[in-house]
mmCIF file of C-alpha atoms in Angstrom:
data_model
loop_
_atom_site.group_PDB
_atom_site.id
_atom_site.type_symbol
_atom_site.label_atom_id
_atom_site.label_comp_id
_atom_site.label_asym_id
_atom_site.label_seq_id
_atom_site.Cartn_x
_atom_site.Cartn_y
_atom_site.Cartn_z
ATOM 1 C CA UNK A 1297 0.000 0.000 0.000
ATOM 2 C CA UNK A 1298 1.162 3.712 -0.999
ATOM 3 C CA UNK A 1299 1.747 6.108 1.346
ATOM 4 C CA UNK A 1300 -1.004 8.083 0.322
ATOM 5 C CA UNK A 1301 -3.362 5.119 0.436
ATOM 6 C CA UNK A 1302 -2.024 4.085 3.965
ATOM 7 C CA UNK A 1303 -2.753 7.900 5.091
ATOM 8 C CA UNK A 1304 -6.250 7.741 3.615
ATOM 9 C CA UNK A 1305 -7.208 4.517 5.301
ATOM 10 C CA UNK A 1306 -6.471 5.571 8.277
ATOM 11 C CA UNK A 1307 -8.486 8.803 8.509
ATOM 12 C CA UNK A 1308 -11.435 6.396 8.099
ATOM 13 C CA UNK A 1309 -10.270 4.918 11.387
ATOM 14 C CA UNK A 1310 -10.913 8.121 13.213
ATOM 15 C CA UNK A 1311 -13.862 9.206 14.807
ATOM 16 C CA UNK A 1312 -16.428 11.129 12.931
ATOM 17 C CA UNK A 1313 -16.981 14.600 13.873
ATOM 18 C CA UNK A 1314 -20.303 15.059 16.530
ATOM 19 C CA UNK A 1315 -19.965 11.348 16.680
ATOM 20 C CA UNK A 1316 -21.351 11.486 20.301
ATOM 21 C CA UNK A 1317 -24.087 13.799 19.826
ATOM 22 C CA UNK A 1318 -27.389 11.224 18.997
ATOM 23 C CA UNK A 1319 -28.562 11.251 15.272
ATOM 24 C CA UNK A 1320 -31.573 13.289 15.533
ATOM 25 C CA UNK A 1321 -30.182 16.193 16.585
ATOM 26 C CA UNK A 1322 -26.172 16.317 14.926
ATOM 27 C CA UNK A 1323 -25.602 18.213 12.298
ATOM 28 C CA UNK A 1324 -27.154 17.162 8.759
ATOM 29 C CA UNK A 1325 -23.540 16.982 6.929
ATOM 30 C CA UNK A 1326 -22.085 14.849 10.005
ATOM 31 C CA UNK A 1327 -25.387 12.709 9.748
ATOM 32 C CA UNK A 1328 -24.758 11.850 6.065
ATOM 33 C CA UNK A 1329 -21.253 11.411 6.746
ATOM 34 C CA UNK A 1330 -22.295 8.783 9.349
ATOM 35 C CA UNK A 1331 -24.292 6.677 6.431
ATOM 36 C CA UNK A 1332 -20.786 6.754 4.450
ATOM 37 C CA UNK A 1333 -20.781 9.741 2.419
ATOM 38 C CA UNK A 1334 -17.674 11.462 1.717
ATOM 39 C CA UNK A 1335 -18.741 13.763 -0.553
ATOM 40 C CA UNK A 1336 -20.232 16.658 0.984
ATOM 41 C CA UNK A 1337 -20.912 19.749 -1.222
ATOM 42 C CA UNK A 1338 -23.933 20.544 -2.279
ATOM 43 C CA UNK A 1339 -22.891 20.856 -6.065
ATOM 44 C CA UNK A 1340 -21.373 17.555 -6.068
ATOM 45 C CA UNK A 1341 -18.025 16.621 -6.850
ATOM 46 C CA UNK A 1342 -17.949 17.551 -10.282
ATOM 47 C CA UNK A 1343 -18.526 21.495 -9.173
ATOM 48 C CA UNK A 1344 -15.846 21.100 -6.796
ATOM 49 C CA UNK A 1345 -13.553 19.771 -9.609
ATOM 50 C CA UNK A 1346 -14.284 22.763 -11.826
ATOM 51 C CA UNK A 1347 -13.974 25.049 -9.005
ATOM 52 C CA UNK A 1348 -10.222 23.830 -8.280
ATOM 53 C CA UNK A 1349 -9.236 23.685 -11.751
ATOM 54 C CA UNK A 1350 -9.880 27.730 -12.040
ATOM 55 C CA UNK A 1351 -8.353 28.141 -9.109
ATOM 56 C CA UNK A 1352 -4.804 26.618 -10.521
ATOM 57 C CA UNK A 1353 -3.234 24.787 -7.473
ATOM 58 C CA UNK A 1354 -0.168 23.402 -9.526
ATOM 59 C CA UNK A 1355 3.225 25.150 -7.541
ATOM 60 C CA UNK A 1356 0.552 27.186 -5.225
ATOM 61 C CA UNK A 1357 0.460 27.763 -1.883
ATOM 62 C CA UNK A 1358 -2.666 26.710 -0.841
ATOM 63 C CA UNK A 1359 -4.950 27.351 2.820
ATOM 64 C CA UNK A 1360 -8.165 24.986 2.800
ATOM 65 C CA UNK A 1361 -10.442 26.740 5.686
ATOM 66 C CA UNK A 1362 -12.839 23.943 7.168
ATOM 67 C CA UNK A 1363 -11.954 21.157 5.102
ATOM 68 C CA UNK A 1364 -14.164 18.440 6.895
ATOM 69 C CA UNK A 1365 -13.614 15.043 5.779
ATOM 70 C CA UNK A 1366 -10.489 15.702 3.523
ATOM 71 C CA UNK A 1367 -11.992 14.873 0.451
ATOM 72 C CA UNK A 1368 -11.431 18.075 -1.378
ATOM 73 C CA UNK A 1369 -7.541 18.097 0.414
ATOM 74 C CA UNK A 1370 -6.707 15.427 -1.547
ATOM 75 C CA UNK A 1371 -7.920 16.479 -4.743
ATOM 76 C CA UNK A 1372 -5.473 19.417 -4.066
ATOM 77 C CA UNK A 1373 -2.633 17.041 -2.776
ATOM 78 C CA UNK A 1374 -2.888 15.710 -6.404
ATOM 79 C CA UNK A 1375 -2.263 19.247 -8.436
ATOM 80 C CA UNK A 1376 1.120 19.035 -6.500
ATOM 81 C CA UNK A 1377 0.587 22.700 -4.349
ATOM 82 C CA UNK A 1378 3.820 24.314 -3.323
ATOM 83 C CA UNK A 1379 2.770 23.854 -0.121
ATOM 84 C CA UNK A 1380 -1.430 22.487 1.937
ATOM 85 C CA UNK A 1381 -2.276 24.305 5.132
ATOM 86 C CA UNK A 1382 -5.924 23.355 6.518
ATOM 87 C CA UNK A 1383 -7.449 25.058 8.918
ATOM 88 C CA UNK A 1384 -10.624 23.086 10.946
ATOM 89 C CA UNK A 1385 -11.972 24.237 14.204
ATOM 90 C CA UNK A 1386 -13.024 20.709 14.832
ATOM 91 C CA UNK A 1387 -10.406 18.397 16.288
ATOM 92 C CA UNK A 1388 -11.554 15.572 15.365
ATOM 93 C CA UNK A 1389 -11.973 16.890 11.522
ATOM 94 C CA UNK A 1390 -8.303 18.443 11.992
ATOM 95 C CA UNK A 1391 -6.842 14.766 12.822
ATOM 96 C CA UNK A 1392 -8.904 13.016 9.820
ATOM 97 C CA UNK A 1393 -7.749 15.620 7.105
ATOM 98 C CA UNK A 1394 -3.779 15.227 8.988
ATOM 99 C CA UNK A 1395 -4.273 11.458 8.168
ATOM 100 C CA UNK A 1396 -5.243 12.091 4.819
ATOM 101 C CA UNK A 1397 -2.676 14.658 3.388
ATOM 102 C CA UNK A 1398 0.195 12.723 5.839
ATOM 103 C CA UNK A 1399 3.393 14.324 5.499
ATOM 104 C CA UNK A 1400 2.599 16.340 1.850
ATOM 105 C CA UNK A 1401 0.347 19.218 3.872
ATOM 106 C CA UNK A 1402 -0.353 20.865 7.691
ATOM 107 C CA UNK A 1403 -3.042 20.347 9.455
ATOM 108 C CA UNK A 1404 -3.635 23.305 12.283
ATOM 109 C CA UNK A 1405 -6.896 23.825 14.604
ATOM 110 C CA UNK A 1406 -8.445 27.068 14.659
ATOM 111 C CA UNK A 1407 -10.847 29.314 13.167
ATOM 112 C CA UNK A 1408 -11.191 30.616 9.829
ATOM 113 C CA UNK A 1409 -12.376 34.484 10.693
ATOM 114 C CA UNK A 1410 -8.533 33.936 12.594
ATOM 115 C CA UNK A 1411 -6.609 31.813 11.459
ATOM 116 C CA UNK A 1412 -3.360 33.092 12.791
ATOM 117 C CA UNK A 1413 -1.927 32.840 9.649
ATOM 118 C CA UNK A 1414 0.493 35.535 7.874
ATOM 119 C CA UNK A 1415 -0.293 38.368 5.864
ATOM 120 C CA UNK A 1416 -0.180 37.647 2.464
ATOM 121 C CA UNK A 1417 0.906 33.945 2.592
ATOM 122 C CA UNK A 1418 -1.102 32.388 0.209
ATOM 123 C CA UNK A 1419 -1.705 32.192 -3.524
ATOM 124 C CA UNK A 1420 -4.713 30.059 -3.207
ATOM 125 C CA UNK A 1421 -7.886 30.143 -0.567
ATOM 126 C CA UNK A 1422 -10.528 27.180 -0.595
ATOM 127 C CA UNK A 1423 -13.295 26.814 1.148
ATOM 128 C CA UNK A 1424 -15.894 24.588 0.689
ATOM 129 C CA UNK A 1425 -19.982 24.599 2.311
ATOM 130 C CA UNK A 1426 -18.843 26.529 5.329
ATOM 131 C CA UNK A 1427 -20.082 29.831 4.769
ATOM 132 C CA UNK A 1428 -23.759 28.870 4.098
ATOM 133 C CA UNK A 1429 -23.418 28.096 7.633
ATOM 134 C CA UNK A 1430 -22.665 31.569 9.084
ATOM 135 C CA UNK A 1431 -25.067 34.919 9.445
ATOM 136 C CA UNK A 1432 -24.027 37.660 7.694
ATOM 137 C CA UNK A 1433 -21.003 38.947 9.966
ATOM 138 C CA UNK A 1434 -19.633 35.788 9.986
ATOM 139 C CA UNK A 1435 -19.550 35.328 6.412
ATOM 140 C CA UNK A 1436 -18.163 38.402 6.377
ATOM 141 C CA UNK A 1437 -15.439 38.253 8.578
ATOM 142 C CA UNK A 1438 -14.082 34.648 7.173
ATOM 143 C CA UNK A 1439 -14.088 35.992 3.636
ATOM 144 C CA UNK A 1440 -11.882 39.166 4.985
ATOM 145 C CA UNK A 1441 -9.358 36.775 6.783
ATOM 146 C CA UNK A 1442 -9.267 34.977 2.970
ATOM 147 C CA UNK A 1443 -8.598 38.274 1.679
ATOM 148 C CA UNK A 1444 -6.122 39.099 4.145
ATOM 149 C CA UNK A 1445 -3.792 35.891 3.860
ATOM 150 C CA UNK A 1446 -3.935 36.344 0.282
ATOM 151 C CA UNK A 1447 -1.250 37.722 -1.913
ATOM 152 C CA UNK A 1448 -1.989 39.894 -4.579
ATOM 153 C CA UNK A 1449 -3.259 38.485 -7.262
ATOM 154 C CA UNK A 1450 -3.989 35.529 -5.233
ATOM 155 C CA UNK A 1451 -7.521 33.721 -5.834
ATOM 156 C CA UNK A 1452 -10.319 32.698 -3.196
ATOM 157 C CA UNK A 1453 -12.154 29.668 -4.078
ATOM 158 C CA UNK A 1454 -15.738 28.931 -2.729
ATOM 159 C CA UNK A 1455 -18.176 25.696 -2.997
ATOM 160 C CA UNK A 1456 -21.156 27.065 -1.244
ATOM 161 C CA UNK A 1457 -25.349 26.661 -1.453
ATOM 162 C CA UNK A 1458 -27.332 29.084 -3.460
ATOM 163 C CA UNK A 1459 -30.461 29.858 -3.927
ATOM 164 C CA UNK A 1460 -32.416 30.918 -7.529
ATOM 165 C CA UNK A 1461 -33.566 33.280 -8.668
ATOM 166 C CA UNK A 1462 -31.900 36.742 -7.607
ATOM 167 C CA UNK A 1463 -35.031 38.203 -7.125
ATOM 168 C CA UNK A 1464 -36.339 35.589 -4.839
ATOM 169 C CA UNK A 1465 -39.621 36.377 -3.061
ATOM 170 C CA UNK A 1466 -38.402 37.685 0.653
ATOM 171 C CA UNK A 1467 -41.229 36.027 2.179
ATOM 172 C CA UNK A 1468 -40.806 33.046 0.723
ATOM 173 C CA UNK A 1469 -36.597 32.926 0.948
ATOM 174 C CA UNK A 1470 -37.437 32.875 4.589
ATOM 175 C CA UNK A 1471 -39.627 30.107 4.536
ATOM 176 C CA UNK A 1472 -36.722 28.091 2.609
ATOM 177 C CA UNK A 1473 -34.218 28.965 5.171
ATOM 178 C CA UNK A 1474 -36.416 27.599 8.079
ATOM 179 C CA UNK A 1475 -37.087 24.515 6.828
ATOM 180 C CA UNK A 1476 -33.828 23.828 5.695
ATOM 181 C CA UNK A 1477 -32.415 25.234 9.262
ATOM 182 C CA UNK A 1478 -34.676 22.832 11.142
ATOM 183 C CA UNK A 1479 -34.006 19.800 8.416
ATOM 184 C CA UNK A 1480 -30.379 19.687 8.614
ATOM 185 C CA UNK A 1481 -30.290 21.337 12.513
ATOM 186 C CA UNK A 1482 -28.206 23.917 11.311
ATOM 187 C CA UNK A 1483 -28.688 27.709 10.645
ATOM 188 C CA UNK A 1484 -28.026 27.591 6.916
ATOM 189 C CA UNK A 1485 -28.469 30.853 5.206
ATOM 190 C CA UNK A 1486 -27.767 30.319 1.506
ATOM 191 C CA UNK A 1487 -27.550 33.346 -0.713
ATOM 192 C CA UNK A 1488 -28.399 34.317 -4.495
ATOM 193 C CA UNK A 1489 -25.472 34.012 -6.884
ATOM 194 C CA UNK A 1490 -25.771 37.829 -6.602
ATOM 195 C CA UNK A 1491 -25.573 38.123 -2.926
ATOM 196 C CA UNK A 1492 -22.152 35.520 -2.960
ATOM 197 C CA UNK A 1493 -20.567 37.774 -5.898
ATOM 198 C CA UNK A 1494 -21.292 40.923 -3.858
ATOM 199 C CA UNK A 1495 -20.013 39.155 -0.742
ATOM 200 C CA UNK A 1496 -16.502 38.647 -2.261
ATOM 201 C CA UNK A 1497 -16.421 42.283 -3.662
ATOM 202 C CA UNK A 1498 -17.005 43.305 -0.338
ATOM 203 C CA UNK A 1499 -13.969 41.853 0.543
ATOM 204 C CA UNK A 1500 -11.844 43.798 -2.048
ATOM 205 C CA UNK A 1501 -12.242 40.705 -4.393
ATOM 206 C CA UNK A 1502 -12.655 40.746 -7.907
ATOM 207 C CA UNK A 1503 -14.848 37.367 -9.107
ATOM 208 C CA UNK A 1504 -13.727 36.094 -12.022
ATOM 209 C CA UNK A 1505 -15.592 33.113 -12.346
ATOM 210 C CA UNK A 1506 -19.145 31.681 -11.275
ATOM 211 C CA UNK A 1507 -20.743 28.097 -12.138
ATOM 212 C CA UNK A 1508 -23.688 26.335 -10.839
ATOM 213 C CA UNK A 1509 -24.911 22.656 -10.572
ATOM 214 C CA UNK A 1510 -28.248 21.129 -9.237
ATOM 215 C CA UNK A 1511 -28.208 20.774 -5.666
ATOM 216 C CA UNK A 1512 -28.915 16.909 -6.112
ATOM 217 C CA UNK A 1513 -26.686 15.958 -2.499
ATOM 218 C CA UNK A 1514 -29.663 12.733 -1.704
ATOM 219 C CA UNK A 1515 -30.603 11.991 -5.544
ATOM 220 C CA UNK A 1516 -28.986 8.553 -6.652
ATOM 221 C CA UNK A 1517 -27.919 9.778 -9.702
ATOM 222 C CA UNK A 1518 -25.327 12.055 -8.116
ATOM 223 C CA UNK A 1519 -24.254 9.851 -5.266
ATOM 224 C CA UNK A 1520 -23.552 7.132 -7.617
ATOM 225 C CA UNK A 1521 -21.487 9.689 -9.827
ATOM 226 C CA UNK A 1522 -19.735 11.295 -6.811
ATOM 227 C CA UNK A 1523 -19.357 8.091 -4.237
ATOM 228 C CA UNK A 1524 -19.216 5.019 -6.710
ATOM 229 C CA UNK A 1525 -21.443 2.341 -7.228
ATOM 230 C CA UNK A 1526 -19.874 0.840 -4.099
ATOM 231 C CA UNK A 1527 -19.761 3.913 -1.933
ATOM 232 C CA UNK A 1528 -23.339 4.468 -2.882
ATOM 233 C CA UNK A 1529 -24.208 0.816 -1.945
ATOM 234 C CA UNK A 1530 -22.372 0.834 1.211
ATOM 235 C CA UNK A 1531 -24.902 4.140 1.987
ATOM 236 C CA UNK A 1532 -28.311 2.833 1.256
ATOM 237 C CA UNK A 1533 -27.147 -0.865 3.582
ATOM 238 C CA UNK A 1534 -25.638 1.990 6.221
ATOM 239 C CA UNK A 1535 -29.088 3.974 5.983
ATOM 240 C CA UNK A 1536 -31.380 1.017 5.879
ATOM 241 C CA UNK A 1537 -29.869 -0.911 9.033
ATOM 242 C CA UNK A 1538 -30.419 2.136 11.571
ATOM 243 C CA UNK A 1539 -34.034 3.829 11.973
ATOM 244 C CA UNK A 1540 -32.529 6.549 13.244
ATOM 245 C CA UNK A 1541 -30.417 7.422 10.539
ATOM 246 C CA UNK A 1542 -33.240 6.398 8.070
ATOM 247 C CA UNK A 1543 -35.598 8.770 9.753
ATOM 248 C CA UNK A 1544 -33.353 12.312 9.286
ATOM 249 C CA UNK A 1545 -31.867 11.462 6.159
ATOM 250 C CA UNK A 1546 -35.775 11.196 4.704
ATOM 251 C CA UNK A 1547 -36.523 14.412 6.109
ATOM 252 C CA UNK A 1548 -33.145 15.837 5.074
ATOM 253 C CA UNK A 1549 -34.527 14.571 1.511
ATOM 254 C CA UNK A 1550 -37.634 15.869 1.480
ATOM 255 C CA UNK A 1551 -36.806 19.070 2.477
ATOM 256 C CA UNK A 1552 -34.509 19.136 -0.211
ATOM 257 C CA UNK A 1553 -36.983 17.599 -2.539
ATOM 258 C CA UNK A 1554 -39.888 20.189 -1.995
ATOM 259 C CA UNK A 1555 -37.155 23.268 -2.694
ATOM 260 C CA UNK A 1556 -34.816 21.738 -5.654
ATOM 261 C CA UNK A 1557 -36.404 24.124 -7.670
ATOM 262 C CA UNK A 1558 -34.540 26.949 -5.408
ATOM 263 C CA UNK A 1559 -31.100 26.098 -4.315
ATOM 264 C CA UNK A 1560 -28.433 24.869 -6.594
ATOM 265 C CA UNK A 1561 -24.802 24.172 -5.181
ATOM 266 C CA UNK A 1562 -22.858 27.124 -6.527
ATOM 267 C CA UNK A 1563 -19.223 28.008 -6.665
ATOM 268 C CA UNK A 1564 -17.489 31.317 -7.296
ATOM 269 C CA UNK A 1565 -13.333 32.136 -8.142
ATOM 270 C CA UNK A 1566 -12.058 35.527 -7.043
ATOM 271 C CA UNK A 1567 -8.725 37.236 -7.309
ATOM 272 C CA UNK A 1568 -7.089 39.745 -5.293
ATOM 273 C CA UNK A 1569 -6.555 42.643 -7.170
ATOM 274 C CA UNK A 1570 -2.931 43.773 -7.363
ATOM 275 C CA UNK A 1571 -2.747 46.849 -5.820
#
């Protein structure tokens, strides 16, 4: 076994983030990731892909804030980065994405609205389904500390959940939020494609480049795409054995199901102007 495959079996030997907290009231994300899903974003892997290619990771120094599972660390392991710095504010997270990018990245706990690093010490920013989760100051402040690690010219990469269209009734944008908020027992605020663009310029970024995909995180189609026929079968035995776990991933999936229409998985590249 490779190195890299050693490091990446191993991670699965760790404990789960919220792994003590009972299924019907962790996190949605951590729940899924209990029935054996590793791939997390709500525009699917191939978004993510797309997302990192723009980005351009090859001789980059690169800061992942939040990575989670490690998934998308080791796509970036494999564009050969000058150098991988995560940043998790979950320990058990931190040690699982350590295992998986071994001795080829570092893995630090902390925040990302501080995450201690330099000034201007990065050419590349990712950050993946972490600021849906935050109100509008924290959004805020973890796209500034992006901005602020950055080097000129550098680019900030973001996998996050939208919602369509722009002009979205208020009334009923609130409505979506709720349910989704008491669905996945988190305080999701998604945002138009307009409302992430203007986020980033807030920040003194300059987007560059925007693409969307169906948020499809439950359908089979995508899981099969993004897990693997074997992944995907390994879910549905993982789902079907525990009632628990059965019961909040149906609700997670018909919440989703009644607002597909609305939210897509959405992902944005931004640069750092030079001066």
């Amino acid at each position: 076994m490779s190195k890299k495959s050693a490091a990446s079996a191993a991670s699965t030997d760790l404990p789960l983030p919220h792994a003590d907290r009972p299924i019907a009231s962790a996190p949605g994300h951590w729940v899924l990731a209990r029935a054996g899903k590793r791939v997390l974003r709500p525009g699917g892997a191939a978004l993510s892909a797309a997302m990192l290619n723009h980005a351009g990771l090859t001789g980059a120094d690169v800061v992942e804030l939040a990575p989670g599972l490690g998934r998308t660390a080791a796509e970036i392991i494999k564009d050969h980065p000058a150098s991988y710095t995560a940043i998790d504010r979950d320990p058990d997270a931190a040690r699982r994405v350590a295992a998986v990018v071994g001795n080829l990245g570092t893995v630090r706990q902390g925040e990302a609205s501080d995450t201690g690093l330099d000034e201007a010490s990065a050419d590349v920013v990712v950050g993946e389904a972490m600021l849906t989760m935050q109100g509008d100051k924290g959004k805020a402040a973890i796209v500034a500390e992006a901005a602020r690690v950055l080097r000129p010219g550098g680019r900030y990469a973001i996998h996050e959940l939208g919602v369509t269209p722009d002009d979205i009734d208020e009334d009923y944008y609130t409505q979506l939020r709720r349910d989704l908020a008491r669905s996945i027992h988190v305080n999701a605020r998604p945002m138009t494609a307009a409302a992430w663009k203007e986020l980033m310029e807030g920040a003194g970024l300059v987007v560059d480049w925007v693409d969307t995909a169906p948020m499809a995180l439950l359908k089979i189609g995508r899981n099969i795409r993004d897990e693997g026929l074997g992944g995907f079968l390994r879910i549905a035995r993982n789902v079907a054995a525990d009632k628990a776990l059965r019961q909040r991933v149906q609700e997670m999936a018909a919440t989703f199901k009644r607002y597909e229409k609305d939210m897509v998985g959405i992902a944005l590249v931004a640069h750092k102007p030079e001066s």
